[in-house]
Short mmCIF file of C-alpha atoms in Angstrom, two decimals:
data_model
loop_
_atom_site.label_atom_id
_atom_site.label_comp_id
_atom_site.label_asym_id
_atom_site.label_seq_id
_atom_site.Cartn_x
_atom_site.Cartn_y
_atom_site.Cartn_z
CA UNK A 359 -3.39 36.46 1.62
CA UNK A 360 -0.49 34.17 2.48
CA UNK A 361 -0.98 31.19 4.76
CA UNK A 362 0.92 31.22 8.01
CA UNK A 363 3.03 28.35 6.67
CA UNK A 364 3.96 30.45 3.64
CA UNK A 365 5.02 33.34 5.90
CA UNK A 366 7.38 31.06 7.78
CA UNK A 367 11.12 31.83 7.73
CA UNK A 368 13.68 29.28 9.03
CA UNK A 369 15.06 30.18 12.43
CA UNK A 370 12.52 32.89 13.25
CA UNK A 371 10.77 32.43 16.61
CA UNK A 372 8.18 34.11 18.80
CA UNK A 373 10.13 33.48 22.00
CA UNK A 374 13.23 31.95 23.52
CA UNK A 375 13.49 29.16 26.03
CA UNK A 376 15.97 29.70 28.87
CA UNK A 377 18.90 27.33 29.12
CA UNK A 378 18.08 24.31 31.26
CA UNK A 379 19.61 24.29 34.73
CA UNK A 380 18.87 20.60 35.36
CA UNK A 381 20.48 17.52 33.77
CA UNK A 382 19.14 16.71 30.32
CA UNK A 383 17.16 13.54 29.71
CA UNK A 384 16.72 11.97 26.28
CA UNK A 385 13.19 12.44 24.91
CA UNK A 386 13.06 8.74 23.96
CA UNK A 387 13.17 7.91 27.68
CA UNK A 388 10.31 10.27 28.54
CA UNK A 389 7.93 9.82 25.59
CA UNK A 390 8.91 6.66 23.76
CA UNK A 391 10.61 6.51 20.35
CA UNK A 392 7.46 5.23 18.59
CA UNK A 393 5.74 8.56 19.30
CA UNK A 394 8.61 10.81 18.17
CA UNK A 395 9.19 12.29 14.71
CA UNK A 396 12.46 13.43 13.21
CA UNK A 397 10.90 16.49 11.61
CA UNK A 398 7.79 18.51 12.33
CA UNK A 399 6.98 21.15 9.74
CA UNK A 400 5.62 23.92 11.94
CA UNK A 401 5.70 27.57 10.82
CA UNK A 402 8.49 29.72 12.24
CA UNK A 403 7.48 33.35 12.84
CA UNK A 404 7.98 36.27 15.16
CA UNK A 405 5.22 37.08 17.65
CA UNK A 406 4.20 40.23 15.78
CA UNK A 407 3.80 38.27 12.54
CA UNK A 408 1.49 35.78 14.25
CA UNK A 409 -0.63 38.47 15.92
CA UNK A 410 -1.03 40.44 12.69
CA UNK A 411 -1.82 37.31 10.67
CA UNK A 412 -4.65 36.15 12.91
CA UNK A 413 -5.96 39.65 13.51
CA UNK A 414 -6.26 40.14 9.73
CA UNK A 415 -8.04 36.81 9.43
CA UNK A 416 -10.52 37.72 12.17
CA UNK A 417 -11.38 40.98 10.40
CA UNK A 418 -12.26 39.07 7.25
CA UNK A 419 -14.71 36.86 9.09
CA UNK A 420 -18.42 37.66 8.95
CA UNK A 421 -21.00 36.72 11.56
CA UNK A 422 -24.04 38.08 13.37
CA UNK A 423 -21.73 39.92 15.76
CA UNK A 424 -20.38 41.87 12.78
CA UNK A 425 -23.43 42.65 10.70
CA UNK A 426 -26.87 41.79 9.33
CA UNK A 427 -27.07 38.15 8.24
CA UNK A 428 -30.41 37.60 6.45
CA UNK A 429 -29.78 33.99 5.42
CA UNK A 430 -33.25 32.64 4.76
CA UNK A 431 -34.41 29.47 6.54
CA UNK A 432 -31.35 29.62 8.80
CA UNK A 433 -32.53 32.04 11.54
CA UNK A 434 -29.16 33.74 11.93
CA UNK A 435 -30.25 35.89 14.84
CA UNK A 436 -28.19 37.55 17.52
CA UNK A 437 -27.90 35.34 20.58
CA UNK A 438 -27.54 37.02 23.97
CA UNK A 439 -24.04 36.60 25.40
CA UNK A 440 -25.43 35.88 28.86
CA UNK A 441 -26.50 32.45 27.61
CA UNK A 442 -22.94 31.75 26.46
CA UNK A 443 -21.67 32.77 29.89
CA UNK A 444 -24.11 30.46 31.62
CA UNK A 445 -23.16 27.53 29.38
CA UNK A 446 -19.50 28.24 30.15
CA UNK A 447 -19.84 27.73 33.91
CA UNK A 448 -17.48 25.12 35.32
CA UNK A 449 -20.33 22.92 36.49
CA UNK A 450 -21.36 22.48 32.88
CA UNK A 451 -18.08 22.56 30.93
CA UNK A 452 -16.22 20.28 33.34
CA UNK A 453 -19.02 17.73 33.40
CA UNK A 454 -17.86 14.18 32.71
CA UNK A 455 -20.40 12.00 30.89
CA UNK A 456 -19.65 9.08 33.21
CA UNK A 457 -20.10 11.13 36.39
CA UNK A 458 -22.31 9.30 38.92
CA UNK A 459 -25.91 10.45 38.99
CA UNK A 460 -25.58 11.61 42.59
CA UNK A 461 -22.91 14.14 41.53
CA UNK A 462 -24.89 15.68 38.64
CA UNK A 463 -28.41 16.09 39.96
CA UNK A 464 -28.51 19.73 38.83
CA UNK A 465 -27.53 18.85 35.27
CA UNK A 466 -30.08 16.04 35.11
CA UNK A 467 -32.72 18.41 36.44
CA UNK A 468 -31.84 20.87 33.66
CA UNK A 469 -32.29 18.18 30.99
CA UNK A 470 -35.55 17.01 32.52
CA UNK A 471 -36.98 20.51 32.77
CA UNK A 472 -35.79 21.54 29.29
CA UNK A 473 -37.64 18.55 27.79
CA UNK A 474 -40.71 19.71 29.71
CA UNK A 475 -40.42 23.30 28.47
CA UNK A 476 -40.05 22.19 24.84
CA UNK A 477 -43.05 19.88 25.25
CA UNK A 478 -45.15 22.75 26.54
CA UNK A 479 -43.96 25.12 23.79
CA UNK A 480 -44.75 22.59 21.04
CA UNK A 481 -47.82 20.87 22.50
CA UNK A 482 -46.11 17.47 22.69
CA UNK A 483 -46.11 14.83 25.43
CA UNK A 484 -42.33 14.45 25.72
CA UNK A 485 -38.99 15.22 24.06
CA UNK A 486 -35.66 13.53 23.51
CA UNK A 487 -32.65 15.83 23.58
CA UNK A 488 -30.15 13.37 22.08
CA UNK A 489 -30.07 14.27 18.34
CA UNK A 490 -27.05 16.39 17.47
CA UNK A 491 -28.58 18.57 14.74
CA UNK A 492 -31.74 19.25 12.77
CA UNK A 493 -31.17 16.57 10.15
CA UNK A 494 -30.22 14.12 12.90
CA UNK A 495 -33.50 14.96 14.58
CA UNK A 496 -35.33 14.26 11.32
CA UNK A 497 -33.64 10.89 11.09
CA UNK A 498 -34.60 10.11 14.69
CA UNK A 499 -38.19 11.16 14.01
CA UNK A 500 -38.49 8.93 10.96
CA UNK A 501 -36.98 6.04 12.94
CA UNK A 502 -39.76 6.56 15.49
CA UNK A 503 -42.36 6.51 12.70
CA UNK A 504 -40.90 3.27 11.38
CA UNK A 505 -40.93 1.70 14.85
CA UNK A 506 -44.52 2.80 15.39
CA UNK A 507 -45.74 0.91 12.34
CA UNK A 508 -43.58 -2.12 13.09
CA UNK A 509 -45.24 -2.38 16.50
CA UNK A 510 -48.64 -2.19 14.82
CA UNK A 511 -47.62 -4.94 12.40
CA UNK A 512 -48.05 -2.68 9.39
CA UNK A 513 -45.65 -2.48 6.46
CA UNK A 514 -45.89 1.02 5.02
CA UNK A 515 -43.39 1.90 2.34
CA UNK A 516 -43.74 5.61 1.57
CA UNK A 517 -43.51 9.03 3.21
CA UNK A 518 -44.91 12.11 1.47
CA UNK A 519 -42.85 15.29 1.27
CA UNK A 520 -43.94 18.65 -0.26
CA UNK A 521 -41.95 20.10 -3.15
CA UNK A 522 -40.94 23.04 -0.90
CA UNK A 523 -39.22 20.82 1.69
CA UNK A 524 -35.67 21.11 2.99
CA UNK A 525 -33.35 18.73 1.12
CA UNK A 526 -32.57 16.83 4.29
CA UNK A 527 -36.18 15.58 4.53
CA UNK A 528 -36.01 13.08 1.65
CA UNK A 529 -32.51 12.07 2.72
CA UNK A 530 -33.73 11.20 6.24
CA UNK A 531 -36.65 9.25 4.82
CA UNK A 532 -34.49 7.29 2.39
CA UNK A 533 -31.97 6.41 5.12
CA UNK A 534 -34.79 4.71 7.03
CA UNK A 535 -35.78 2.62 4.04
CA UNK A 536 -38.90 4.53 2.98
CA UNK A 537 -39.65 5.69 -0.51
CA UNK A 538 -40.33 9.39 -1.11
CA UNK A 539 -43.37 10.73 -2.94
CA UNK A 540 -43.58 14.46 -3.65
CA UNK A 541 -46.69 16.50 -2.96
CA UNK A 542 -47.22 19.53 -5.18
CA UNK A 543 -47.74 23.04 -3.86
CA UNK A 544 -50.91 24.90 -4.80
CA UNK A 545 -51.20 28.36 -6.33
CA UNK A 546 -50.97 29.98 -2.88
CA UNK A 547 -47.74 28.19 -1.92
CA UNK A 548 -49.35 25.66 0.43
CA UNK A 549 -49.88 21.93 0.16
CA UNK A 550 -52.07 20.99 -2.83
CA UNK A 551 -54.79 19.29 -0.81
CA UNK A 552 -56.23 17.51 -3.83
CA UNK A 553 -52.85 16.01 -4.69
CA UNK A 554 -52.29 15.02 -1.05
CA UNK A 555 -55.66 13.26 -0.96
CA UNK A 556 -54.73 11.41 -4.15
CA UNK A 557 -51.34 10.24 -2.79
CA UNK A 558 -52.38 9.47 0.80
CA UNK A 559 -53.10 5.75 0.84
CA UNK A 560 -52.75 3.07 3.52
CA UNK A 561 -49.29 2.35 2.12
CA UNK A 562 -48.13 5.81 3.23
CA UNK A 563 -46.55 6.15 6.69
CA UNK A 564 -47.07 9.88 6.86
CA UNK A 565 -46.40 13.39 5.64
CA UNK A 566 -43.26 15.35 6.51
CA UNK A 567 -44.28 19.00 6.47
CA UNK A 568 -42.43 22.21 7.29
CA UNK A 569 -44.72 24.84 8.77
CA UNK A 570 -44.23 27.70 8.06
CA UNK A 571 -42.81 26.28 4.86
CA UNK A 572 -39.67 27.35 3.05
CA UNK A 573 -41.66 29.97 1.15
CA UNK A 574 -42.13 31.64 4.54
CA UNK A 575 -45.87 30.88 4.39
CA UNK A 576 -48.12 29.38 7.02
CA UNK A 577 -49.99 26.26 5.89
CA UNK A 578 -53.56 27.61 5.81
CA UNK A 579 -55.11 24.16 5.37
CA UNK A 580 -53.18 22.48 8.14
CA UNK A 581 -56.26 21.10 9.90
CA UNK A 582 -57.52 19.53 6.66
CA UNK A 583 -54.03 18.24 5.87
CA UNK A 584 -53.84 16.60 9.31
CA UNK A 585 -57.29 15.08 8.84
CA UNK A 586 -56.37 13.55 5.46
CA UNK A 587 -53.17 12.00 6.85
CA UNK A 588 -54.74 10.69 10.07
CA UNK A 589 -57.82 9.28 8.34
CA UNK A 590 -55.54 6.85 6.48
CA UNK A 591 -53.69 5.95 9.68
CA UNK A 592 -50.60 8.03 8.82
CA UNK A 593 -48.51 10.30 11.05
CA UNK A 594 -47.95 14.02 10.53
CA UNK A 595 -44.32 15.07 11.03
CA UNK A 596 -43.32 18.71 11.50
CA UNK A 597 -39.91 19.89 10.35
CA UNK A 598 -39.53 22.54 13.05
CA UNK A 599 -36.59 24.36 11.48
CA UNK A 600 -38.81 27.44 11.07
CA UNK A 601 -40.18 27.40 14.62
CA UNK A 602 -38.94 30.95 15.23
CA UNK A 603 -42.16 32.11 13.59
CA UNK A 604 -44.41 30.08 15.91
CA UNK A 605 -43.01 29.81 19.43
CA UNK A 606 -45.31 31.36 21.99
CA UNK A 607 -48.06 31.93 19.42
CA UNK A 608 -49.27 28.51 18.33
CA UNK A 609 -48.26 24.92 19.07
CA UNK A 610 -47.60 22.32 16.35
CA UNK A 611 -49.18 19.64 18.53
CA UNK A 612 -52.42 21.61 18.58
CA UNK A 613 -52.31 21.89 14.78
CA UNK A 614 -52.38 18.10 14.43
CA UNK A 615 -48.70 17.22 14.22
CA UNK A 616 -47.68 13.94 15.89
CA UNK A 617 -43.95 14.51 15.92
CA UNK A 618 -41.55 17.44 15.55
CA UNK A 619 -37.85 18.19 15.55
CA UNK A 620 -36.57 21.58 16.70
CA UNK A 621 -33.26 23.19 15.89
CA UNK A 622 -31.97 24.63 19.16
CA UNK A 623 -29.13 26.17 17.15
CA UNK A 624 -31.63 28.32 15.29
CA UNK A 625 -34.54 29.20 17.52
CA UNK A 626 -33.13 28.75 21.01
CA UNK A 627 -30.00 30.85 21.35
CA UNK A 628 -27.11 28.95 19.87
CA UNK A 629 -25.28 30.47 16.89
CA UNK A 630 -26.09 28.60 13.71
CA UNK A 631 -23.54 27.60 11.14
CA UNK A 632 -19.87 26.71 10.80
CA UNK A 633 -20.48 23.05 11.49
CA UNK A 634 -22.00 23.22 14.94
CA UNK A 635 -22.34 22.03 17.53
CA UNK A 636 -26.09 22.00 17.08
CA UNK A 637 -28.96 20.18 18.69
CA UNK A 638 -32.13 18.73 17.17
CA UNK A 639 -34.49 17.56 19.94
CA UNK A 640 -37.51 15.51 18.87
CA UNK A 641 -40.94 15.81 20.47
CA UNK A 642 -43.78 13.34 20.14
CA UNK A 643 -47.41 12.89 21.08
CA UNK A 644 -48.24 10.43 23.85
CA UNK A 645 -48.74 7.39 21.58
CA UNK A 646 -45.15 7.72 20.32
CA UNK A 647 -43.42 8.30 23.69
CA UNK A 648 -42.46 4.59 24.15
CA UNK A 649 -40.26 4.80 21.04
CA UNK A 650 -38.09 7.75 22.13
CA UNK A 651 -34.33 7.06 22.35
CA UNK A 652 -32.71 5.85 25.58
CA UNK A 653 -31.37 6.58 28.08
CA UNK A 654 -33.95 9.07 29.29
CA UNK A 655 -33.92 11.25 32.39
CA UNK A 656 -36.70 10.27 34.79
CA UNK A 657 -37.71 11.78 38.11
CA UNK A 658 -38.36 9.60 41.13
CA UNK A 659 -39.48 11.66 44.10
CA UNK A 660 -36.99 14.53 44.26
CA UNK A 661 -34.19 12.64 42.50
CA UNK A 662 -33.29 12.43 38.84
CA UNK A 663 -31.71 9.43 37.18
CA UNK A 664 -31.03 7.83 33.81
CA UNK A 665 -33.35 5.04 32.72
CA UNK A 666 -33.10 2.51 29.91
CA UNK A 667 -36.29 0.77 30.97
CA UNK A 668 -38.20 1.52 27.78
CA UNK A 669 -38.42 -1.79 25.90
CA UNK A 670 -39.91 -0.33 22.71
CA UNK A 671 -37.34 2.45 22.31
CA UNK A 672 -35.51 2.86 19.01
CA UNK A 673 -32.32 2.76 21.11
CA UNK A 674 -29.49 5.26 21.36
CA UNK A 675 -28.98 7.74 18.50
CA UNK A 676 -26.03 9.71 19.88
CA UNK A 677 -22.98 9.06 22.00
CA UNK A 678 -23.73 9.96 25.61
CA UNK A 679 -26.67 12.40 25.83
CA UNK A 680 -26.31 14.88 22.97
CA UNK A 681 -24.62 18.29 22.83
CA UNK A 682 -25.21 19.29 26.42
CA UNK A 683 -23.96 22.88 26.38
CA UNK A 684 -26.30 23.77 23.52
CA UNK A 685 -29.12 22.58 25.76
CA UNK A 686 -27.86 24.77 28.59
CA UNK A 687 -28.07 27.83 26.32
CA UNK A 688 -31.62 26.90 25.28
CA UNK A 689 -32.59 26.45 28.93
CA UNK A 690 -31.13 29.84 29.89
CA UNK A 691 -32.85 31.47 26.91
CA UNK A 692 -36.28 30.05 27.75
CA UNK A 693 -35.99 30.88 31.45
CA UNK A 694 -34.75 34.42 30.79
CA UNK A 695 -37.43 35.54 28.32
CA UNK A 696 -40.36 33.45 29.54
CA UNK A 697 -43.64 32.75 27.77
CA UNK A 698 -44.38 36.42 27.05
CA UNK A 699 -40.90 36.95 25.65
CA UNK A 700 -41.23 33.89 23.45
CA UNK A 701 -44.37 35.31 21.91
CA UNK A 702 -42.69 38.68 21.28
CA UNK A 703 -39.82 36.90 19.53
CA UNK A 704 -42.20 35.36 17.00
CA UNK A 705 -44.27 38.50 16.57
CA UNK A 706 -41.19 40.64 15.89
CA UNK A 707 -39.64 38.04 13.56
CA UNK A 708 -42.83 38.03 11.50
CA UNK A 709 -43.16 41.82 11.63
CA UNK A 710 -39.59 42.34 10.41
CA UNK A 711 -40.01 39.91 7.51
CA UNK A 712 -43.21 41.58 6.39
CA UNK A 713 -41.61 45.02 6.69
CA UNK A 714 -38.86 43.96 4.27
CA UNK A 715 -41.42 42.36 1.97
CA UNK A 716 -43.38 45.59 1.73
CA UNK A 717 -40.34 47.82 1.29
CA UNK A 718 -38.93 45.72 -1.55
CA UNK A 719 -42.12 44.71 -3.32
CA UNK A 720 -41.88 47.54 -5.87
CA UNK A 721 -38.31 46.61 -6.77
CA UNK A 722 -38.33 42.80 -6.71
CA UNK A 723 -41.09 40.42 -7.68
CA UNK A 724 -42.69 38.42 -4.88
CA UNK A 725 -42.84 34.66 -5.42
CA UNK A 726 -46.22 34.46 -3.64
CA UNK A 727 -47.95 37.70 -2.75
CA UNK A 728 -49.21 36.77 0.72
CA UNK A 729 -48.55 37.91 4.25
CA UNK A 730 -45.41 36.02 5.15
CA UNK A 731 -44.16 34.59 8.40
CA UNK A 732 -40.49 34.75 9.49
CA UNK A 733 -39.04 35.12 5.98
CA UNK A 734 -40.06 36.51 2.61
CA UNK A 735 -39.22 35.01 -0.77
CA UNK A 736 -38.70 37.07 -3.92
CA UNK A 737 -37.83 35.96 -7.42
CA UNK A 738 -35.15 37.70 -9.45
CA UNK A 739 -36.92 36.88 -12.70
CA UNK A 740 -37.71 40.58 -13.32
CA UNK A 741 -34.01 41.52 -13.15
CA UNK A 742 -33.04 38.53 -15.31
CA UNK A 743 -35.66 39.29 -17.91
CA UNK A 744 -34.96 43.04 -18.12
CA UNK A 745 -31.18 43.20 -17.59
CA UNK A 746 -29.72 39.72 -17.77
CA UNK A 747 -28.77 39.98 -14.09
CA UNK A 748 -29.10 36.72 -12.18
CA UNK A 749 -29.99 36.30 -8.54
CA UNK A 750 -26.45 35.17 -7.83
CA UNK A 751 -25.21 38.54 -9.21
CA UNK A 752 -27.50 40.38 -6.79
CA UNK A 753 -26.21 38.27 -3.90
CA UNK A 754 -22.59 38.94 -4.85
CA UNK A 755 -23.25 42.68 -5.12
CA UNK A 756 -24.68 42.69 -1.58
CA UNK A 757 -21.22 41.70 -0.35
CA UNK A 758 -19.93 45.06 -1.64
CA UNK A 759 -22.58 46.78 0.50
CA UNK A 760 -21.35 44.93 3.59
CA UNK A 761 -24.12 42.36 3.99
CA UNK A 762 -24.11 38.61 4.06
CA UNK A 763 -26.31 37.54 1.12
CA UNK A 764 -29.70 35.95 1.68
CA UNK A 765 -30.37 32.36 0.68
CA UNK A 766 -30.70 32.07 -3.09
CA UNK A 767 -32.09 29.49 -5.51
CA UNK A 768 -34.12 27.90 -2.73
CA UNK A 769 -36.85 26.75 -2.43
CA UNK A 770 -36.44 24.95 -5.70
CA UNK A 771 -39.95 25.67 -6.98
CA UNK A 772 -39.13 29.41 -7.23
CA UNK A 773 -36.97 30.42 -10.18
CA UNK A 774 -34.16 32.83 -9.25
CA UNK A 775 -35.31 32.67 -5.62
CA UNK A 776 -34.14 35.22 -3.02
CA UNK A 777 -35.11 34.18 0.51
CA UNK A 778 -34.65 36.84 3.21
CA UNK A 779 -35.02 36.09 6.94
CA UNK A 780 -34.31 39.15 9.10
CA UNK A 781 -35.18 37.56 12.52
CA UNK A 782 -36.50 39.49 15.50
CA UNK A 783 -33.20 40.88 16.70
CA UNK A 784 -32.70 43.52 13.99
CA UNK A 785 -33.74 47.15 14.40
CA UNK A 786 -35.82 49.17 11.95
CA UNK A 787 -32.70 51.19 11.10
CA UNK A 788 -30.82 48.02 10.12
CA UNK A 789 -33.74 46.81 8.02
CA UNK A 790 -34.01 50.19 6.30
CA UNK A 791 -30.29 50.25 5.49
CA UNK A 792 -30.48 46.73 4.07
CA UNK A 793 -33.55 47.60 1.98
CA UNK A 794 -31.80 50.69 0.62
CA UNK A 795 -28.89 48.47 -0.46
CA UNK A 796 -31.27 46.06 -2.20
CA UNK A 797 -33.06 48.96 -3.90
CA UNK A 798 -29.73 50.41 -5.06
CA UNK A 799 -28.77 47.05 -6.55
CA UNK A 800 -32.10 46.86 -8.38
CA UNK A 801 -31.35 50.30 -9.85
CA UNK A 802 -27.80 49.27 -10.78
CA UNK A 803 -29.20 46.17 -12.51
CA UNK A 804 -31.28 48.45 -14.74
CA UNK A 805 -28.69 51.16 -15.37
CA UNK A 806 -25.35 49.33 -15.23
CA UNK A 807 -25.90 45.56 -15.27
CA UNK A 808 -22.22 44.84 -15.96
CA UNK A 809 -21.38 46.36 -12.57
CA UNK A 810 -23.69 43.90 -10.81
CA UNK A 811 -22.55 40.97 -12.92
CA UNK A 812 -18.91 41.66 -12.03
CA UNK A 813 -19.50 41.90 -8.27
CA UNK A 814 -18.11 41.53 -5.69
CA UNK A 815 -15.54 44.28 -6.24
CA UNK A 816 -14.43 45.06 -2.67
CA UNK A 817 -13.98 41.65 -1.05
CA UNK A 818 -10.59 39.95 -0.48
CA UNK A 819 -11.65 37.17 -2.83
CA UNK A 820 -13.68 37.81 -5.99
CA UNK A 821 -15.95 35.21 -7.58
CA UNK A 822 -15.01 31.63 -6.95
CA UNK A 823 -15.39 28.77 -9.37
CA UNK A 824 -18.31 27.19 -7.52
CA UNK A 825 -17.99 23.82 -9.21
CA UNK A 826 -14.24 23.60 -8.68
CA UNK A 827 -14.63 24.74 -5.06
CA UNK A 828 -17.19 22.00 -4.40
CA UNK A 829 -15.42 19.23 -6.29
CA UNK A 830 -11.86 20.08 -5.35
CA UNK A 831 -11.82 22.15 -2.15
CA UNK A 832 -8.48 23.70 -1.29
CA UNK A 833 -8.67 23.57 2.50
CA UNK A 834 -5.50 21.79 3.59
CA UNK A 835 -2.04 23.23 3.21
CA UNK A 836 -0.36 19.83 3.52
CA UNK A 837 -2.42 18.40 0.67
CA UNK A 838 -1.64 21.39 -1.51
CA UNK A 839 2.03 20.91 -0.81
CA UNK A 840 1.75 17.29 -1.84
CA UNK A 841 0.20 18.21 -5.17
#
C-alpha cells in the first residue's frame, strides 16, 4: 500500500481558499522569518484520495473492538465505552496541572478515593498513582524497597526473581543498583521452595513474584514463600500485571505481599497496547507508606490538598501526578461494577481460560497440566516434533483465520510456548470459534504442514524479516527518502 506522500501529485488539493478581500500582510511580519521555511514537503491530494487512504488504513487495523485478541499476559479485554465517555468530560480533559487546589476539589477527591479503592482491593495501606506504566511502577516499587533498607541502615545487594518473571522485573531491579538472582520453578510451575530457601539470605532485599505467574498458575505455596522471605528480613513484591485473575476474590496483601504494582491499562478499563498512555499505581503495607512518592493527596476535614510533607519519600517519579485520565477510567470502572462485579470479572476470566485449556488439550500439549487462572500455556513441541511446524507458524496461520495471535515463546522456560488469555469479556461462542480455528490449524499441521509454514496467506503483508524489522525499522518516510 502506498504512503500518502507517495500518492501525492503536484498541484492537487482537497479544497480552495477564497481570494482575500483585505490587504495582504507579509508573513515575516506576522510570524517572524526565523520560524518560516521556504519549502514544506506536504502531500498534495484530493479530498476523496485522503478519505479512501485513511479508511483503508483503519480497516487494516486490529484491536479488541474488531475481534478476539487472546494475547497472553496482556489482558486485552473489551473496555466499556462509558468509561471513555466519563474520562472525556471537560472537567477532566481541560484540567490544568497547575490549577489551584480550590478549583479542582472534585479531581483531588477522585484521586484520593481511587487510591483508597485500590488499597481495599489489594489489601494494602495506601497507593501512589504517579507511575506511568507497569514497568515504571516496578521501578518505583524497587526504589521504595531500596529506601526501606537504607532507613534501616542495611546494605542488601540482591533481589530474587523467578525464572517465569516478566522481563521488566530484572531490568527494574538492575536500574536500582541491585543484583538479580534467579529462583527456579518446580515441577508444578511454582516457585521451587527449596531453591528459594537456599538463596534467601540476609543479603537479599526481597523476592519479586508474579502471582498468578506467567504460566497462568497460582502460587500454591505463597504462604510458605512469604514466610521464608520475611524470616530473613526481606520484602515480598507482587508484580500485579496478572491481577485480572484475583480482583474481588483474594487480596495480595492478605497473601503476605508487602508491595504491589497494578496495571490500570490491563485490569481497570484502559485499552492496553500501542504505547499507552498507561498507569502503574504502587500499593504498600503500612511500614512502607512513608516512602511513597510525593506529592500526595491528603484530606483535611472536607478539603483535599497536595502535600509534600513526607520527609522519607523517594521523591517524585513522574511529571505532575501521573496519567490522570487513565485513573478516571479506573475510577468509573470500579464504581460501576462494584465489589460483586469485580469478583465476577475474575471468576469469568478464570472460567474462560480453563474452558479453552480443556477444549484444546487433545490437540496441543499443556506446559503444566493444572487448573489455570486467567491464561493457559501450551507448548507447540508436539507439532514441531511430528510435522516440523513451529509455534510461530501456528501464530501466523491464526492471522488467516481472523484472530490476533496469542503470546508465543514466553514464558522462556516453556519451549515453543503458546500463551492464551481470553479475558472475561468474551462469549462462549467466540471461544468456541477460536478453538475451532486452533483445532483446524493442528489438523493442517499434520496433513499439510507447508500450508501452515507459509502462512499468513490472506494478510496485506506476509512474513516480515523479524531481525531486520527490529534492527532497522522502516517507520519514517523522511528517513527512507534520505536513504
